Amino acid sequence: MTELTALQTTLAAEHASLYVLGVLGGQTSQSASPTLFAAITAAYAEHRGRRDQLVRSVTDLGDTPVAAEVAYDVPADLGTPGAVARRALRLERDCAATYAFLVASSTGRLRTWALRALQASAVRGLGFGGTPEDFPGR
């Protein structure tokens, strides 16, 4: 697997993450669940920044970044803060696995960046009710 292919795979995952986080934000009340709302909002901003960095990285390698899909599957049962938090946790765990793949497929500064992204997803997952793992993303 080339670094470029790994970058494109990770970019596709970030596109999906942003879509799902947008849906989760729409199902979260800032007044009724301010902590969850703030966590979803912060996660969206972080993933958006990562997506933008991945686009730049792919472009810098001379390729066209993979486009986002028109829509993504999201669970129908998001009617409670607990359900939103569980879905956000799953999203962060999936992102950690994707960034672990990028770590394994890259070198140098890209690997360091991917490792930091993996760590951030693992830590953010704790805020959504996750528990610490020895090897996040596996």
PDB file of N, CA and C in Angstrom, residues 12-88:
ATOM      1  N   ALA A  12     -11.261   9.526   2.853  1.00  0.00           N
ATOM      2  CA  ALA A  12     -12.631   9.020   2.682  1.00  0.00           C
ATOM      3  C   ALA A  12     -13.293   8.789   4.045  1.00  0.00           C
ATOM      4  N   ALA A  13     -12.519   8.282   4.994  1.00  0.00           N
ATOM      5  CA  ALA A  13     -13.056   8.056   6.340  1.00  0.00           C
ATOM      6  C   ALA A  13     -13.395   9.377   7.026  1.00  0.00           C
ATOM      7  N   GLU A  14     -12.576  10.394   6.813  1.00  0.00           N
ATOM      8  CA  GLU A  14     -12.868  11.701   7.416  1.00  0.00           C
ATOM      9  C   GLU A  14     -14.104  12.341   6.790  1.00  0.00           C
ATOM     10  N   HIS A  15     -14.290  12.154   5.492  1.00  0.00           N
ATOM     11  CA  HIS A  15     -15.529  12.643   4.872  1.00  0.00           C
ATOM     12  C   HIS A  15     -16.743  12.024   5.570  1.00  0.00           C
ATOM     13  N   ALA A  16     -16.696  10.726   5.782  1.00  0.00           N
ATOM     14  CA  ALA A  16     -17.803  10.029   6.444  1.00  0.00           C
ATOM     15  C   ALA A  16     -17.971  10.517   7.879  1.00  0.00           C
ATOM     16  N   SER A  17     -16.861  10.716   8.569  1.00  0.00           N
ATOM     17  CA  SER A  17     -16.923  11.188   9.955  1.00  0.00           C
ATOM     18  C   SER A  17     -17.614  12.537  10.051  1.00  0.00           C
ATOM     19  N   LEU A  18     -17.277  13.447   9.156  1.00  0.00           N
ATOM     20  CA  LEU A  18     -17.896  14.768   9.177  1.00  0.00           C
ATOM     21  C   LEU A  18     -19.392  14.690   8.923  1.00  0.00           C
ATOM     22  N   TYR A  19     -19.792  13.839   8.012  1.00  0.00           N
ATOM     23  CA  TYR A  19     -21.217  13.679   7.737  1.00  0.00           C
ATOM     24  C   TYR A  19     -21.944  13.186   8.995  1.00  0.00           C
ATOM     25  N   VAL A  20     -21.408  12.130   9.584  1.00  0.00           N
ATOM     26  CA  VAL A  20     -22.053  11.543  10.765  1.00  0.00           C
ATOM     27  C   VAL A  20     -22.046  12.526  11.930  1.00  0.00           C
ATOM     28  N   LEU A  21     -20.935  13.229  12.135  1.00  0.00           N
ATOM     29  CA  LEU A  21     -20.898  14.208  13.222  1.00  0.00           C
ATOM     30  C   LEU A  21     -21.909  15.328  13.000  1.00  0.00           C
ATOM     31  N   GLY A  22     -22.132  15.710  11.758  1.00  0.00           N
ATOM     32  CA  GLY A  22     -23.168  16.698  11.468  1.00  0.00           C
ATOM     33  C   GLY A  22     -24.548  16.204  11.874  1.00  0.00           C
ATOM     34  N   VAL A  23     -24.820  14.950  11.574  1.00  0.00           N
ATOM     35  CA  VAL A  23     -26.097  14.348  11.975  1.00  0.00           C
ATOM     36  C   VAL A  23     -26.199  14.286  13.496  1.00  0.00           C
ATOM     37  N   LEU A  24     -25.115  13.870  14.148  1.00  0.00           N
ATOM     38  CA  LEU A  24     -25.124  13.771  15.608  1.00  0.00           C
ATOM     39  C   LEU A  24     -25.334  15.143  16.245  1.00  0.00           C
ATOM     40  N   GLY A  25     -24.705  16.162  15.682  1.00  0.00           N
ATOM     41  CA  GLY A  25     -24.899  17.515  16.195  1.00  0.00           C
ATOM     42  C   GLY A  25     -26.340  17.966  16.070  1.00  0.00           C
ATOM     43  N   GLY A  26     -26.994  17.565  14.985  1.00  0.00           N
ATOM     44  CA  GLY A  26     -28.388  17.901  14.777  1.00  0.00           C
ATOM     45  C   GLY A  26     -29.327  17.175  15.728  1.00  0.00           C
ATOM     46  N   GLN A  27     -28.839  16.110  16.345  1.00  0.00           N
ATOM     47  CA  GLN A  27     -29.651  15.333  17.288  1.00  0.00           C
ATOM     48  C   GLN A  27     -29.319  15.663  18.748  1.00  0.00           C
ATOM     49  N   THR A  28     -28.472  16.666  18.941  1.00  0.00           N
ATOM     50  CA  THR A  28     -28.011  17.011  20.280  1.00  0.00           C
ATOM     51  C   THR A  28     -28.478  18.415  20.632  1.00  0.00           C
ATOM     52  N   SER A  29     -28.982  18.570  21.834  1.00  0.00           N
ATOM     53  CA  SER A  29     -29.485  19.855  22.295  1.00  0.00           C
ATOM     54  C   SER A  29     -28.413  20.581  23.102  1.00  0.00           C
ATOM     55  N   GLN A  30     -28.102  21.800  22.682  1.00  0.00           N
ATOM     56  CA  GLN A  30     -27.118  22.597  23.404  1.00  0.00           C
ATOM     57  C   GLN A  30     -27.618  22.947  24.803  1.00  0.00           C
ATOM     58  N   SER A  31     -28.911  23.157  24.952  1.00  0.00           N
ATOM     59  CA  SER A  31     -29.437  23.518  26.270  1.00  0.00           C
ATOM     60  C   SER A  31     -29.661  22.298  27.161  1.00  0.00           C
ATOM     61  N   ALA A  32     -30.123  21.194  26.601  1.00  0.00           N
ATOM     62  CA  ALA A  32     -30.411  20.009  27.415  1.00  0.00           C
ATOM     63  C   ALA A  32     -29.170  19.167  27.700  1.00  0.00           C
ATOM     64  N   SER A  33     -28.216  19.150  26.773  1.00  0.00           N
ATOM     65  CA  SER A  33     -26.997  18.339  26.924  1.00  0.00           C
ATOM     66  C   SER A  33     -25.779  19.164  26.514  1.00  0.00           C
ATOM     67  N   PRO A  34     -25.466  20.206  27.278  1.00  0.00           N
ATOM     68  CA  PRO A  34     -24.397  21.111  26.851  1.00  0.00           C
ATOM     69  C   PRO A  34     -23.026  20.448  26.729  1.00  0.00           C
ATOM     70  N   THR A  35     -22.720  19.513  27.603  1.00  0.00           N
ATOM     71  CA  THR A  35     -21.414  18.844  27.544  1.00  0.00           C
ATOM     72  C   THR A  35     -21.304  17.991  26.294  1.00  0.00           C
ATOM     73  N   LEU A  36     -22.339  17.226  25.983  1.00  0.00           N
ATOM     74  CA  LEU A  36     -22.337  16.396  24.777  1.00  0.00           C
ATOM     75  C   LEU A  36     -22.312  17.272  23.529  1.00  0.00           C
ATOM     76  N   PHE A  37     -23.101  18.336  23.532  1.00  0.00           N
ATOM     77  CA  PHE A  37     -23.117  19.244  22.396  1.00  0.00           C
ATOM     78  C   PHE A  37     -21.735  19.843  22.151  1.00  0.00           C
ATOM     79  N   ALA A  38     -21.071  20.265  23.217  1.00  0.00           N
ATOM     80  CA  ALA A  38     -19.726  20.840  23.090  1.00  0.00           C
ATOM     81  C   ALA A  38     -18.732  19.793  22.578  1.00  0.00           C
ATOM     82  N   ALA A  39     -18.854  18.557  23.037  1.00  0.00           N
ATOM     83  CA  ALA A  39     -17.949  17.496  22.593  1.00  0.00           C
ATOM     84  C   ALA A  39     -18.155  17.172  21.115  1.00  0.00           C
ATOM     85  N   ILE A  40     -19.400  17.126  20.682  1.00  0.00           N
ATOM     86  CA  ILE A  40     -19.698  16.864  19.263  1.00  0.00           C
ATOM     87  C   ILE A  40     -19.183  18.019  18.409  1.00  0.00           C
ATOM     88  N   THR A  41     -19.402  19.240  18.867  1.00  0.00           N
ATOM     89  CA  THR A  41     -18.942  20.421  18.135  1.00  0.00           C
ATOM     90  C   THR A  41     -17.423  20.439  18.018  1.00  0.00           C
ATOM     91  N   ALA A  42     -16.738  20.136  19.117  1.00  0.00           N
ATOM     92  CA  ALA A  42     -15.268  20.098  19.098  1.00  0.00           C
ATOM     93  C   ALA A  42     -14.760  18.980  18.192  1.00  0.00           C
ATOM     94  N   ALA A  43     -15.413  17.832  18.236  1.00  0.00           N
ATOM     95  CA  ALA A  43     -15.011  16.713  17.376  1.00  0.00           C
ATOM     96  C   ALA A  43     -15.182  17.090  15.907  1.00  0.00           C
ATOM     97  N   TYR A  44     -16.279  17.752  15.592  1.00  0.00           N
ATOM     98  CA  TYR A  44     -16.512  18.177  14.212  1.00  0.00           C
ATOM     99  C   TYR A  44     -15.395  19.111  13.744  1.00  0.00           C
ATOM    100  N   ALA A  45     -15.044  20.070  14.573  1.00  0.00           N
ATOM    101  CA  ALA A  45     -13.982  21.021  14.203  1.00  0.00           C
ATOM    102  C   ALA A  45     -12.647  20.301  14.010  1.00  0.00           C
ATOM    103  N   GLU A  46     -12.339  19.371  14.886  1.00  0.00           N
ATOM    104  CA  GLU A  46     -11.078  18.622  14.774  1.00  0.00           C
ATOM    105  C   GLU A  46     -11.053  17.772  13.509  1.00  0.00           C
ATOM    106  N   HIS A  47     -12.133  17.078  13.244  1.00  0.00           N
ATOM    107  CA  HIS A  47     -12.183  16.228  12.045  1.00  0.00           C
ATOM    108  C   HIS A  47     -12.169  17.065  10.768  1.00  0.00           C
ATOM    109  N   ARG A  48     -12.781  18.220  10.819  1.00  0.00           N
ATOM    110  CA  ARG A  48     -12.752  19.102   9.649  1.00  0.00           C
ATOM    111  C   ARG A  48     -11.316  19.560   9.364  1.00  0.00           C
ATOM    112  N   GLY A  49     -10.591  19.907  10.403  1.00  0.00           N
ATOM    113  CA  GLY A  49      -9.195  20.285  10.244  1.00  0.00           C
ATOM    114  C   GLY A  49      -8.349  19.146   9.692  1.00  0.00           C
ATOM    115  N   ARG A  50      -8.606  17.943  10.171  1.00  0.00           N
ATOM    116  CA  ARG A  50      -7.881  16.772   9.660  1.00  0.00           C
ATOM    117  C   ARG A  50      -8.218  16.520   8.200  1.00  0.00           C
ATOM    118  N   ARG A  51      -9.500  16.627   7.876  1.00  0.00           N
ATOM    119  CA  ARG A  51      -9.916  16.449   6.485  1.00  0.00           C
ATOM    120  C   ARG A  51      -9.192  17.442   5.576  1.00  0.00           C
ATOM    121  N   ASP A  52      -9.134  18.681   6.012  1.00  0.00           N
ATOM    122  CA  ASP A  52      -8.469  19.704   5.215  1.00  0.00           C
ATOM    123  C   ASP A  52      -6.973  19.408   5.053  1.00  0.00           C
ATOM    124  N   GLN A  53      -6.334  18.930   6.112  1.00  0.00           N
ATOM    125  CA  GLN A  53      -4.917  18.566   6.034  1.00  0.00           C
ATOM    126  C   GLN A  53      -4.713  17.394   5.084  1.00  0.00           C
ATOM    127  N   LEU A  54      -5.603  16.420   5.134  1.00  0.00           N
ATOM    128  CA  LEU A  54      -5.497  15.274   4.226  1.00  0.00           C
ATOM    129  C   LEU A  54      -5.667  15.704   2.773  1.00  0.00           C
ATOM    130  N   VAL A  55      -6.586  16.620   2.520  1.00  0.00           N
ATOM    131  CA  VAL A  55      -6.767  17.148   1.163  1.00  0.00           C
ATOM    132  C   VAL A  55      -5.469  17.791   0.688  1.00  0.00           C
ATOM    133  N   ARG A  56      -4.852  18.615   1.547  1.00  0.00           N
ATOM    134  CA  ARG A  56      -3.581  19.252   1.174  1.00  0.00           C
ATOM    135  C   ARG A  56      -2.494  18.224   0.916  1.00  0.00           C
ATOM    136  N   SER A  57      -2.430  17.199   1.750  1.00  0.00           N
ATOM    137  CA  SER A  57      -1.395  16.167   1.594  1.00  0.00           C
ATOM    138  C   SER A  57      -1.554  15.420   0.272  1.00  0.00           C
ATOM    139  N   VAL A  58      -2.779  15.064  -0.068  1.00  0.00           N
ATOM    140  CA  VAL A  58      -3.028  14.369  -1.333  1.00  0.00           C
ATOM    141  C   VAL A  58      -2.694  15.280  -2.508  1.00  0.00           C
ATOM    142  N   THR A  59      -3.104  16.521  -2.425  1.00  0.00           N
ATOM    143  CA  THR A  59      -2.820  17.491  -3.484  1.00  0.00           C
ATOM    144  C   THR A  59      -1.318  17.713  -3.635  1.00  0.00           C
ATOM    145  N   ASP A  60      -0.613  17.817  -2.519  1.00  0.00           N
ATOM    146  CA  ASP A  60       0.840  17.999  -2.557  1.00  0.00           C
ATOM    147  C   ASP A  60       1.545  16.831  -3.235  1.00  0.00           C
ATOM    148  N   LEU A  61       0.943  15.648  -3.183  1.00  0.00           N
ATOM    149  CA  LEU A  61       1.520  14.477  -3.859  1.00  0.00           C
ATOM    150  C   LEU A  61       1.102  14.406  -5.328  1.00  0.00           C
ATOM    151  N   GLY A  62       0.361  15.428  -5.784  1.00  0.00           N
ATOM    152  CA  GLY A  62       0.005  15.517  -7.197  1.00  0.00           C
ATOM    153  C   GLY A  62      -1.236  14.747  -7.607  1.00  0.00           C
ATOM    154  N   ASP A  63      -2.046  14.338  -6.640  1.00  0.00           N
ATOM    155  CA  ASP A  63      -3.250  13.580  -6.963  1.00  0.00           C
ATOM    156  C   ASP A  63      -4.493  14.411  -6.620  1.00  0.00           C
ATOM    157  N   THR A  64      -5.614  13.977  -7.135  1.00  0.00           N
ATOM    158  CA  THR A  64      -6.895  14.607  -6.830  1.00  0.00           C
ATOM    159  C   THR A  64      -7.495  13.925  -5.607  1.00  0.00           C
ATOM    160  N   PRO A  65      -7.828  14.687  -4.573  1.00  0.00           N
ATOM    161  CA  PRO A  65      -8.402  14.082  -3.370  1.00  0.00           C
ATOM    162  C   PRO A  65      -9.724  13.378  -3.667  1.00  0.00           C
ATOM    163  N   VAL A  66      -9.926  12.248  -3.030  1.00  0.00           N
ATOM    164  CA  VAL A  66     -11.176  11.512  -3.166  1.00  0.00           C
ATOM    165  C   VAL A  66     -12.313  12.402  -2.669  1.00  0.00           C
ATOM    166  N   ALA A  67     -13.416  12.385  -3.389  1.00  0.00           N
ATOM    167  CA  ALA A  67     -14.569  13.212  -3.023  1.00  0.00           C
ATOM    168  C   ALA A  67     -15.419  12.516  -1.959  1.00  0.00           C
ATOM    169  N   ALA A  68     -16.166  13.312  -1.247  1.00  0.00           N
ATOM    170  CA  ALA A  68     -17.121  12.765  -0.281  1.00  0.00           C
ATOM    171  C   ALA A  68     -18.274  12.107  -1.022  1.00  0.00           C
ATOM    172  N   GLU A  69     -18.871  11.126  -0.384  1.00  0.00           N
ATOM    173  CA  GLU A  69     -20.074  10.499  -0.928  1.00  0.00           C
ATOM    174  C   GLU A  69     -21.239  11.483  -0.788  1.00  0.00           C
ATOM    175  N   VAL A  70     -22.304  11.234  -1.497  1.00  0.00           N
ATOM    176  CA  VAL A  70     -23.490  12.085  -1.408  1.00  0.00           C
ATOM    177  C   VAL A  70     -24.141  11.952  -0.035  1.00  0.00           C
ATOM    178  N   ALA A  71     -24.163  10.751   0.504  1.00  0.00           N
ATOM    179  CA  ALA A  71     -24.753  10.490   1.818  1.00  0.00           C
ATOM    180  C   ALA A  71     -24.098   9.258   2.410  1.00  0.00           C
ATOM    181  N   TYR A  72     -24.259   9.109   3.710  1.00  0.00           N
ATOM    182  CA  TYR A  72     -23.699   7.966   4.437  1.00  0.00           C
ATOM    183  C   TYR A  72     -24.791   7.385   5.321  1.00  0.00           C
ATOM    184  N   ASP A  73     -24.665   6.113   5.654  1.00  0.00           N
ATOM    185  CA  ASP A  73     -25.618   5.472   6.551  1.00  0.00           C
ATOM    186  C   ASP A  73     -25.393   5.964   7.973  1.00  0.00           C
ATOM    187  N   VAL A  74     -26.475   6.283   8.632  1.00  0.00           N
ATOM    188  CA  VAL A  74     -26.429   6.640  10.052  1.00  0.00           C
ATOM    189  C   VAL A  74     -27.533   5.852  10.757  1.00  0.00           C
ATOM    190  N   PRO A  75     -27.328   5.533  12.016  1.00  0.00           N
ATOM    191  CA  PRO A  75     -28.359   4.786  12.737  1.00  0.00           C
ATOM    192  C   PRO A  75     -29.627   5.611  12.889  1.00  0.00           C
ATOM    193  N   ALA A  76     -30.752   4.938  12.881  1.00  0.00           N
ATOM    194  CA  ALA A  76     -32.038   5.614  13.012  1.00  0.00           C
ATOM    195  C   ALA A  76     -32.323   5.995  14.465  1.00  0.00           C
ATOM    196  N   ASP A  77     -31.806   5.230  15.405  1.00  0.00           N
ATOM    197  CA  ASP A  77     -32.124   5.443  16.817  1.00  0.00           C
ATOM    198  C   ASP A  77     -31.101   6.382  17.461  1.00  0.00           C
ATOM    199  N   LEU A  78     -31.282   7.676  17.243  1.00  0.00           N
ATOM    200  CA  LEU A  78     -30.410   8.677  17.856  1.00  0.00           C
ATOM    201  C   LEU A  78     -31.211   9.634  18.720  1.00  0.00           C
ATOM    202  N   GLY A  79     -32.313   9.152  19.279  1.00  0.00           N
ATOM    203  CA  GLY A  79     -33.239  10.017  19.996  1.00  0.00           C
ATOM    204  C   GLY A  79     -32.855  10.365  21.417  1.00  0.00           C
ATOM    205  N   THR A  80     -31.759   9.821  21.917  1.00  0.00           N
ATOM    206  CA  THR A  80     -31.351  10.134  23.291  1.00  0.00           C
ATOM    207  C   THR A  80     -29.889  10.568  23.300  1.00  0.00           C
ATOM    208  N   PRO A  81     -29.512  11.339  24.303  1.00  0.00           N
ATOM    209  CA  PRO A  81     -28.100  11.710  24.412  1.00  0.00           C
ATOM    210  C   PRO A  81     -27.176  10.489  24.520  1.00  0.00           C
ATOM    211  N   GLY A  82     -27.626   9.462  25.196  1.00  0.00           N
ATOM    212  CA  GLY A  82     -26.828   8.239  25.317  1.00  0.00           C
ATOM    213  C   GLY A  82     -26.575   7.585  23.964  1.00  0.00           C
ATOM    214  N   ALA A  83     -27.596   7.546  23.124  1.00  0.00           N
ATOM    215  CA  ALA A  83     -27.444   6.960  21.789  1.00  0.00           C
ATOM    216  C   ALA A  83     -26.493   7.793  20.937  1.00  0.00           C
ATOM    217  N   VAL A  84     -26.573   9.105  21.050  1.00  0.00           N
ATOM    218  CA  VAL A  84     -25.670   9.989  20.305  1.00  0.00           C
ATOM    219  C   VAL A  84     -24.236   9.770  20.780  1.00  0.00           C
ATOM    220  N   ALA A  85     -24.032   9.710  22.084  1.00  0.00           N
ATOM    221  CA  ALA A  85     -22.686   9.500  22.626  1.00  0.00           C
ATOM    222  C   ALA A  85     -22.121   8.153  22.200  1.00  0.00           C
ATOM    223  N   ARG A  86     -22.941   7.114  22.211  1.00  0.00           N
ATOM    224  CA  ARG A  86     -22.468   5.784  21.773  1.00  0.00           C
ATOM    225  C   ARG A  86     -22.044   5.806  20.308  1.00  0.00           C
ATOM    226  N   ARG A  87     -22.818   6.492  19.484  1.00  0.00           N
ATOM    227  CA  ARG A  87     -22.464   6.575  18.057  1.00  0.00           C
ATOM    228  C   ARG A  87     -21.202   7.399  17.860  1.00  0.00           C
ATOM    229  N   ALA A  88     -21.047   8.465  18.634  1.00  0.00           N
ATOM    230  CA  ALA A  88     -19.830   9.281  18.548  1.00  0.00           C
ATOM    231  C   ALA A  88     -18.610   8.476  19.000  1.00  0.00           C
TER     232      ALA A  88
END
